[in-house]
mmCIF file of C-alpha atoms in Angstrom:
data_model
loop_
_atom_site.group_PDB
_atom_site.id
_atom_site.type_symbol
_atom_site.label_atom_id
_atom_site.label_comp_id
_atom_site.label_asym_id
_atom_site.label_seq_id
_atom_site.Cartn_x
_atom_site.Cartn_y
_atom_site.Cartn_z
ATOM 1 C CA UNK A 1 -101.819 -25.338 156.857
ATOM 2 C CA UNK A 2 -101.379 -28.709 155.283
ATOM 3 C CA UNK A 3 -99.816 -31.550 157.326
ATOM 4 C CA UNK A 4 -98.589 -34.806 155.689
ATOM 5 C CA UNK A 5 -97.842 -37.765 157.737
ATOM 6 C CA UNK A 6 -95.757 -40.673 156.217
ATOM 7 C CA UNK A 7 -95.347 -44.315 157.458
ATOM 8 C CA UNK A 8 -93.211 -46.257 158.025
ATOM 9 C CA UNK A 9 -90.067 -44.392 158.597
ATOM 10 C CA UNK A 10 -87.966 -47.301 157.597
ATOM 11 C CA UNK A 11 -88.810 -50.340 155.414
ATOM 12 C CA UNK A 12 -86.682 -53.363 154.702
ATOM 13 C CA UNK A 13 -87.717 -55.906 152.003
ATOM 14 C CA UNK A 14 -86.189 -58.761 150.184
ATOM 15 C CA UNK A 15 -85.421 -58.311 146.580
ATOM 16 C CA UNK A 16 -88.435 -59.235 144.492
ATOM 17 C CA UNK A 17 -90.843 -58.461 147.289
ATOM 18 C CA UNK A 18 -93.340 -55.525 147.181
ATOM 19 C CA UNK A 19 -93.009 -52.357 149.170
ATOM 20 C CA UNK A 20 -95.935 -50.090 150.330
ATOM 21 C CA UNK A 21 -95.514 -46.557 151.822
ATOM 22 C CA UNK A 22 -98.498 -44.767 153.127
ATOM 23 C CA UNK A 23 -99.247 -41.022 153.610
ATOM 24 C CA UNK A 24 -102.127 -39.153 155.023
ATOM 25 C CA UNK A 25 -102.904 -35.389 154.500
ATOM 26 C CA UNK A 26 -104.992 -32.987 156.505
ATOM 27 C CA UNK A 27 -106.164 -30.322 154.026
ATOM 28 C CA UNK A 28 -109.102 -31.458 151.922
ATOM 29 C CA UNK A 29 -108.422 -28.793 149.302
ATOM 30 C CA UNK A 30 -105.087 -30.678 148.418
ATOM 31 C CA UNK A 31 -105.405 -31.994 144.946
ATOM 32 C CA UNK A 32 -101.938 -32.943 143.805
ATOM 33 C CA UNK A 33 -99.759 -35.679 145.260
ATOM 34 C CA UNK A 34 -96.297 -36.396 144.059
ATOM 35 C CA UNK A 35 -93.842 -38.954 145.260
ATOM 36 C CA UNK A 36 -90.071 -38.263 145.302
ATOM 37 C CA UNK A 37 -87.116 -40.561 145.468
ATOM 38 C CA UNK A 38 -83.884 -39.222 147.110
ATOM 39 C CA UNK A 39 -80.723 -40.949 146.763
ATOM 40 C CA UNK A 40 -77.769 -40.191 149.069
ATOM 41 C CA UNK A 41 -76.279 -36.857 148.289
ATOM 42 C CA UNK A 42 -78.820 -35.956 145.573
ATOM 43 C CA UNK A 43 -81.906 -33.928 145.395
ATOM 44 C CA UNK A 44 -85.405 -35.279 145.354
ATOM 45 C CA UNK A 45 -86.449 -36.834 142.013
ATOM 46 C CA UNK A 46 -90.067 -36.940 141.000
ATOM 47 C CA UNK A 47 -91.037 -40.620 140.348
ATOM 48 C CA UNK A 48 -94.808 -40.562 140.019
ATOM 49 C CA UNK A 49 -97.620 -38.161 140.804
ATOM 50 C CA UNK A 50 -101.399 -38.269 141.024
ATOM 51 C CA UNK A 51 -104.202 -35.789 140.949
ATOM 52 C CA UNK A 52 -107.337 -35.798 143.008
ATOM 53 C CA UNK A 53 -109.543 -36.702 140.065
ATOM 54 C CA UNK A 54 -107.842 -40.019 139.691
ATOM 55 C CA UNK A 55 -107.864 -42.910 142.115
ATOM 56 C CA UNK A 56 -104.819 -44.843 140.879
ATOM 57 C CA UNK A 57 -101.956 -44.424 138.561
ATOM 58 C CA UNK A 58 -99.324 -46.880 137.483
ATOM 59 C CA UNK A 59 -95.969 -46.679 135.804
ATOM 60 C CA UNK A 60 -94.186 -49.941 135.346
ATOM 61 C CA UNK A 61 -93.183 -51.266 138.744
ATOM 62 C CA UNK A 62 -94.596 -48.294 140.719
ATOM 63 C CA UNK A 63 -98.146 -47.286 141.392
ATOM 64 C CA UNK A 64 -99.869 -44.725 143.456
ATOM 65 C CA UNK A 65 -103.419 -44.960 144.907
ATOM 66 C CA UNK A 66 -105.501 -42.156 146.438
ATOM 67 C CA UNK A 67 -108.395 -42.253 148.732
ATOM 68 C CA UNK A 68 -109.821 -38.769 148.875
ATOM 69 C CA UNK A 69 -112.511 -39.572 151.364
ATOM 70 C CA UNK A 70 -109.975 -40.903 153.905
ATOM 71 C CA UNK A 71 -107.216 -38.363 152.821
ATOM 72 C CA UNK A 72 -104.634 -40.998 152.344
ATOM 73 C CA UNK A 73 -102.444 -42.044 149.350
ATOM 74 C CA UNK A 74 -99.920 -44.858 149.003
ATOM 75 C CA UNK A 75 -96.976 -45.678 146.848
ATOM 76 C CA UNK A 76 -96.521 -49.372 145.795
ATOM 77 C CA UNK A 77 -93.388 -50.783 144.326
ATOM 78 C CA UNK A 78 -93.478 -54.287 143.082
ATOM 79 C CA UNK A 79 -90.597 -56.592 142.231
ATOM 80 C CA UNK A 80 -88.199 -54.604 144.178
ATOM 81 C CA UNK A 81 -84.677 -54.245 143.201
ATOM 82 C CA UNK A 82 -81.547 -53.106 145.118
ATOM 83 C CA UNK A 83 -81.416 -49.963 143.181
ATOM 84 C CA UNK A 84 -84.851 -49.101 144.616
ATOM 85 C CA UNK A 85 -83.095 -48.400 147.945
ATOM 86 C CA UNK A 86 -83.427 -44.741 148.739
ATOM 87 C CA UNK A 87 -85.553 -42.367 150.891
ATOM 88 C CA UNK A 88 -88.998 -41.866 149.589
ATOM 89 C CA UNK A 89 -91.028 -38.744 150.217
ATOM 90 C CA UNK A 90 -94.748 -38.108 149.612
ATOM 91 C CA UNK A 91 -96.013 -34.614 149.233
ATOM 92 C CA UNK A 92 -99.166 -32.637 148.745
ATOM 93 C CA UNK A 93 -100.136 -29.277 147.376
ATOM 94 C CA UNK A 94 -103.297 -27.342 146.232
ATOM 95 C CA UNK A 95 -103.931 -25.467 143.079
ATOM 96 C CA UNK A 96 -103.286 -21.797 143.856
ATOM 97 C CA UNK A 97 -100.723 -22.729 146.552
ATOM 98 C CA UNK A 98 -98.255 -24.835 144.554
ATOM 99 C CA UNK A 99 -95.692 -25.089 147.345
ATOM 100 C CA UNK A 100 -95.315 -28.775 148.268
ATOM 101 C CA UNK A 101 -95.756 -30.004 151.879
ATOM 102 C CA UNK A 102 -93.580 -33.126 152.342
ATOM 103 C CA UNK A 103 -93.997 -36.021 154.470
ATOM 104 C CA UNK A 104 -91.138 -37.113 156.806
ATOM 105 C CA UNK A 105 -89.683 -39.717 154.419
ATOM 106 C CA UNK A 106 -89.343 -43.507 154.245
ATOM 107 C CA UNK A 107 -85.956 -45.203 154.073
ATOM 108 C CA UNK A 108 -86.375 -48.293 151.884
ATOM 109 C CA UNK A 109 -83.788 -50.858 152.000
ATOM 110 C CA UNK A 110 -83.899 -53.680 149.420
ATOM 111 C CA UNK A 111 -81.834 -56.665 150.540
ATOM 112 C CA UNK A 112 -80.308 -58.564 147.672
ATOM 113 C CA UNK B 1 -82.214 -34.014 130.034
ATOM 114 C CA UNK B 2 -82.623 -30.481 131.347
ATOM 115 C CA UNK B 3 -81.752 -30.128 135.129
ATOM 116 C CA UNK B 4 -81.671 -27.725 137.894
ATOM 117 C CA UNK B 5 -78.094 -26.745 138.774
ATOM 118 C CA UNK B 6 -76.988 -25.514 142.112
ATOM 119 C CA UNK B 7 -73.617 -24.158 143.252
ATOM 120 C CA UNK B 8 -71.617 -24.611 145.449
ATOM 121 C CA UNK B 9 -72.414 -28.180 146.451
ATOM 122 C CA UNK B 10 -70.830 -27.530 149.900
ATOM 123 C CA UNK B 11 -70.554 -24.231 151.744
ATOM 124 C CA UNK B 12 -68.943 -23.715 155.127
ATOM 125 C CA UNK B 13 -69.278 -20.417 156.780
ATOM 126 C CA UNK B 14 -68.848 -18.738 160.099
ATOM 127 C CA UNK B 15 -71.854 -17.736 162.247
ATOM 128 C CA UNK B 16 -72.868 -14.232 161.416
ATOM 129 C CA UNK B 17 -71.513 -14.241 157.972
ATOM 130 C CA UNK B 18 -73.510 -13.704 154.817
ATOM 131 C CA UNK B 19 -73.931 -16.532 152.305
ATOM 132 C CA UNK B 20 -75.364 -16.651 148.781
ATOM 133 C CA UNK B 21 -76.583 -19.964 147.337
ATOM 134 C CA UNK B 22 -76.895 -20.092 143.560
ATOM 135 C CA UNK B 23 -79.222 -21.942 141.308
ATOM 136 C CA UNK B 24 -79.869 -22.168 137.567
ATOM 137 C CA UNK B 25 -83.382 -23.345 137.119
ATOM 138 C CA UNK B 26 -84.472 -25.219 133.952
ATOM 139 C CA UNK B 27 -84.474 -22.673 131.139
ATOM 140 C CA UNK B 28 -88.133 -22.517 130.182
ATOM 141 C CA UNK B 29 -89.485 -22.697 133.741
ATOM 142 C CA UNK B 30 -91.451 -19.879 135.279
ATOM 143 C CA UNK B 31 -91.781 -20.720 138.980
ATOM 144 C CA UNK B 32 -88.815 -21.035 141.220
ATOM 145 C CA UNK B 33 -88.537 -22.367 144.815
ATOM 146 C CA UNK B 34 -86.123 -22.826 147.658
ATOM 147 C CA UNK B 35 -86.564 -25.628 150.132
ATOM 148 C CA UNK B 36 -84.265 -26.826 152.955
ATOM 149 C CA UNK B 37 -83.688 -30.028 154.646
ATOM 150 C CA UNK B 38 -82.061 -30.435 158.099
ATOM 151 C CA UNK B 39 -80.166 -33.671 158.473
ATOM 152 C CA UNK B 40 -82.596 -36.534 158.840
ATOM 153 C CA UNK B 41 -85.749 -34.392 158.770
ATOM 154 C CA UNK B 42 -88.426 -33.601 156.129
ATOM 155 C CA UNK B 43 -87.952 -31.266 153.210
ATOM 156 C CA UNK B 44 -89.358 -27.767 154.226
ATOM 157 C CA UNK B 45 -90.687 -25.022 151.944
ATOM 158 C CA UNK B 46 -88.921 -21.653 152.223
ATOM 159 C CA UNK B 47 -90.138 -19.467 149.375
ATOM 160 C CA UNK B 48 -91.644 -19.391 145.873
ATOM 161 C CA UNK B 49 -90.826 -16.885 143.274
ATOM 162 C CA UNK B 50 -92.668 -15.870 140.125
ATOM 163 C CA UNK B 51 -92.674 -12.964 137.755
ATOM 164 C CA UNK B 52 -89.798 -11.325 139.649
ATOM 165 C CA UNK B 53 -91.402 -11.395 142.957
ATOM 166 C CA UNK B 54 -91.951 -13.682 145.988
ATOM 167 C CA UNK B 55 -95.472 -15.321 145.532
ATOM 168 C CA UNK B 56 -95.323 -17.275 148.890
ATOM 169 C CA UNK B 57 -92.943 -17.766 151.817
ATOM 170 C CA UNK B 58 -93.025 -19.800 154.949
ATOM 171 C CA UNK B 59 -92.398 -18.857 158.522
ATOM 172 C CA UNK B 60 -88.844 -20.028 158.271
ATOM 173 C CA UNK B 61 -88.206 -17.358 155.563
ATOM 174 C CA UNK B 62 -87.680 -14.304 157.918
ATOM 175 C CA UNK B 63 -85.962 -11.047 157.306
ATOM 176 C CA UNK B 64 -82.602 -12.726 157.160
ATOM 177 C CA UNK B 65 -83.443 -14.464 153.978
ATOM 178 C CA UNK B 66 -83.824 -12.891 150.595
ATOM 179 C CA UNK B 67 -84.156 -14.207 147.000
ATOM 180 C CA UNK B 68 -83.200 -12.621 143.781
ATOM 181 C CA UNK B 69 -83.225 -13.444 140.093
ATOM 182 C CA UNK B 70 -80.401 -11.074 139.046
ATOM 183 C CA UNK B 71 -80.429 -12.118 135.331
ATOM 184 C CA UNK B 72 -82.424 -14.377 132.961
ATOM 185 C CA UNK B 73 -80.868 -17.564 134.299
ATOM 186 C CA UNK B 74 -79.747 -17.317 137.903
ATOM 187 C CA UNK B 75 -81.957 -17.542 141.069
ATOM 188 C CA UNK B 76 -80.174 -16.925 144.356
ATOM 189 C CA UNK B 77 -80.917 -17.322 148.087
ATOM 190 C CA UNK B 78 -79.127 -15.009 150.506
ATOM 191 C CA UNK B 79 -78.908 -15.503 154.174
ATOM 192 C CA UNK B 80 -77.725 -12.237 155.638
ATOM 193 C CA UNK B 81 -76.324 -13.288 159.021
ATOM 194 C CA UNK B 82 -76.121 -16.954 159.332
ATOM 195 C CA UNK B 83 -77.005 -18.854 162.558
ATOM 196 C CA UNK B 84 -76.036 -22.432 163.630
ATOM 197 C CA UNK B 85 -79.633 -23.516 162.992
ATOM 198 C CA UNK B 86 -79.295 -22.454 159.296
ATOM 199 C CA UNK B 87 -77.107 -25.486 158.770
ATOM 200 C CA UNK B 88 -78.995 -27.703 156.303
ATOM 201 C CA UNK B 89 -79.133 -28.888 152.687
ATOM 202 C CA UNK B 90 -80.772 -26.170 150.606
ATOM 203 C CA UNK B 91 -82.644 -27.308 147.404
ATOM 204 C CA UNK B 92 -83.662 -25.102 144.598
ATOM 205 C CA UNK B 93 -86.518 -26.259 142.496
ATOM 206 C CA UNK B 94 -88.434 -25.024 139.341
ATOM 207 C CA UNK B 95 -91.371 -25.885 137.252
ATOM 208 C CA UNK B 96 -93.198 -24.682 134.154
ATOM 209 C CA UNK B 97 -96.853 -23.910 134.085
ATOM 210 C CA UNK B 98 -97.677 -27.420 135.120
ATOM 211 C CA UNK B 99 -97.323 -29.014 138.539
ATOM 212 C CA UNK B 100 -94.269 -31.167 138.275
ATOM 213 C CA UNK B 101 -91.431 -29.716 140.380
ATOM 214 C CA UNK B 102 -87.876 -30.545 139.590
ATOM 215 C CA UNK B 103 -85.178 -30.216 142.259
ATOM 216 C CA UNK B 104 -81.517 -29.542 142.062
ATOM 217 C CA UNK B 105 -78.973 -31.630 143.988
ATOM 218 C CA UNK B 106 -78.655 -29.167 146.729
ATOM 219 C CA UNK B 107 -76.014 -27.111 148.571
ATOM 220 C CA UNK B 108 -75.065 -28.407 151.896
ATOM 221 C CA UNK B 109 -74.532 -25.438 154.146
ATOM 222 C CA UNK B 110 -72.577 -25.766 157.423
ATOM 223 C CA UNK B 111 -72.483 -22.833 159.887
ATOM 224 C CA UNK B 112 -69.720 -23.015 162.394
#
């Protein structure tokens, strides 16, 4: 089955800096890659997603890039703010098997 | 904004007891899921449900687990005889015909 690896496990940045979180996946059939933000005591919240026919997608301060050949995808957060502090999860799924396989999470701490 | 609702937020039970975790998915959604997250670990897929039947389940979802959609709004997860290792945060999720999966805030299950 699919295996998603995520790095780093923790990331501390200064407010205003950029943060990058990277994931790799094993199943070449995976074609949908969402990113979730989880705040303390809450469920994962979808923040951005990308499909395999697109190499990059941007939504204001967040962007996701996908390299299908290398089977990795990354989340980029620019101009970080303290409210960006949370645990971020990447995930992957394939059409026909819509259950998401999650990465192990990255705890992002934005220092004011 | 529509959201997935889960009750209770916390559930404490004795080992060997049955528990039922309840979820109200987003009203026009068709696909329903249960995931769990053991403290500090990744979110793990348990089961998916569509058209009143299980469409996929993981190896975690053994005979002690069952799901049901007893009416047009609720989606439940039953654990027949809880074990200590069932202690986790359980998330319900739903989606419409698209790929975006929306999660509830979770039920923290503690088995003593």
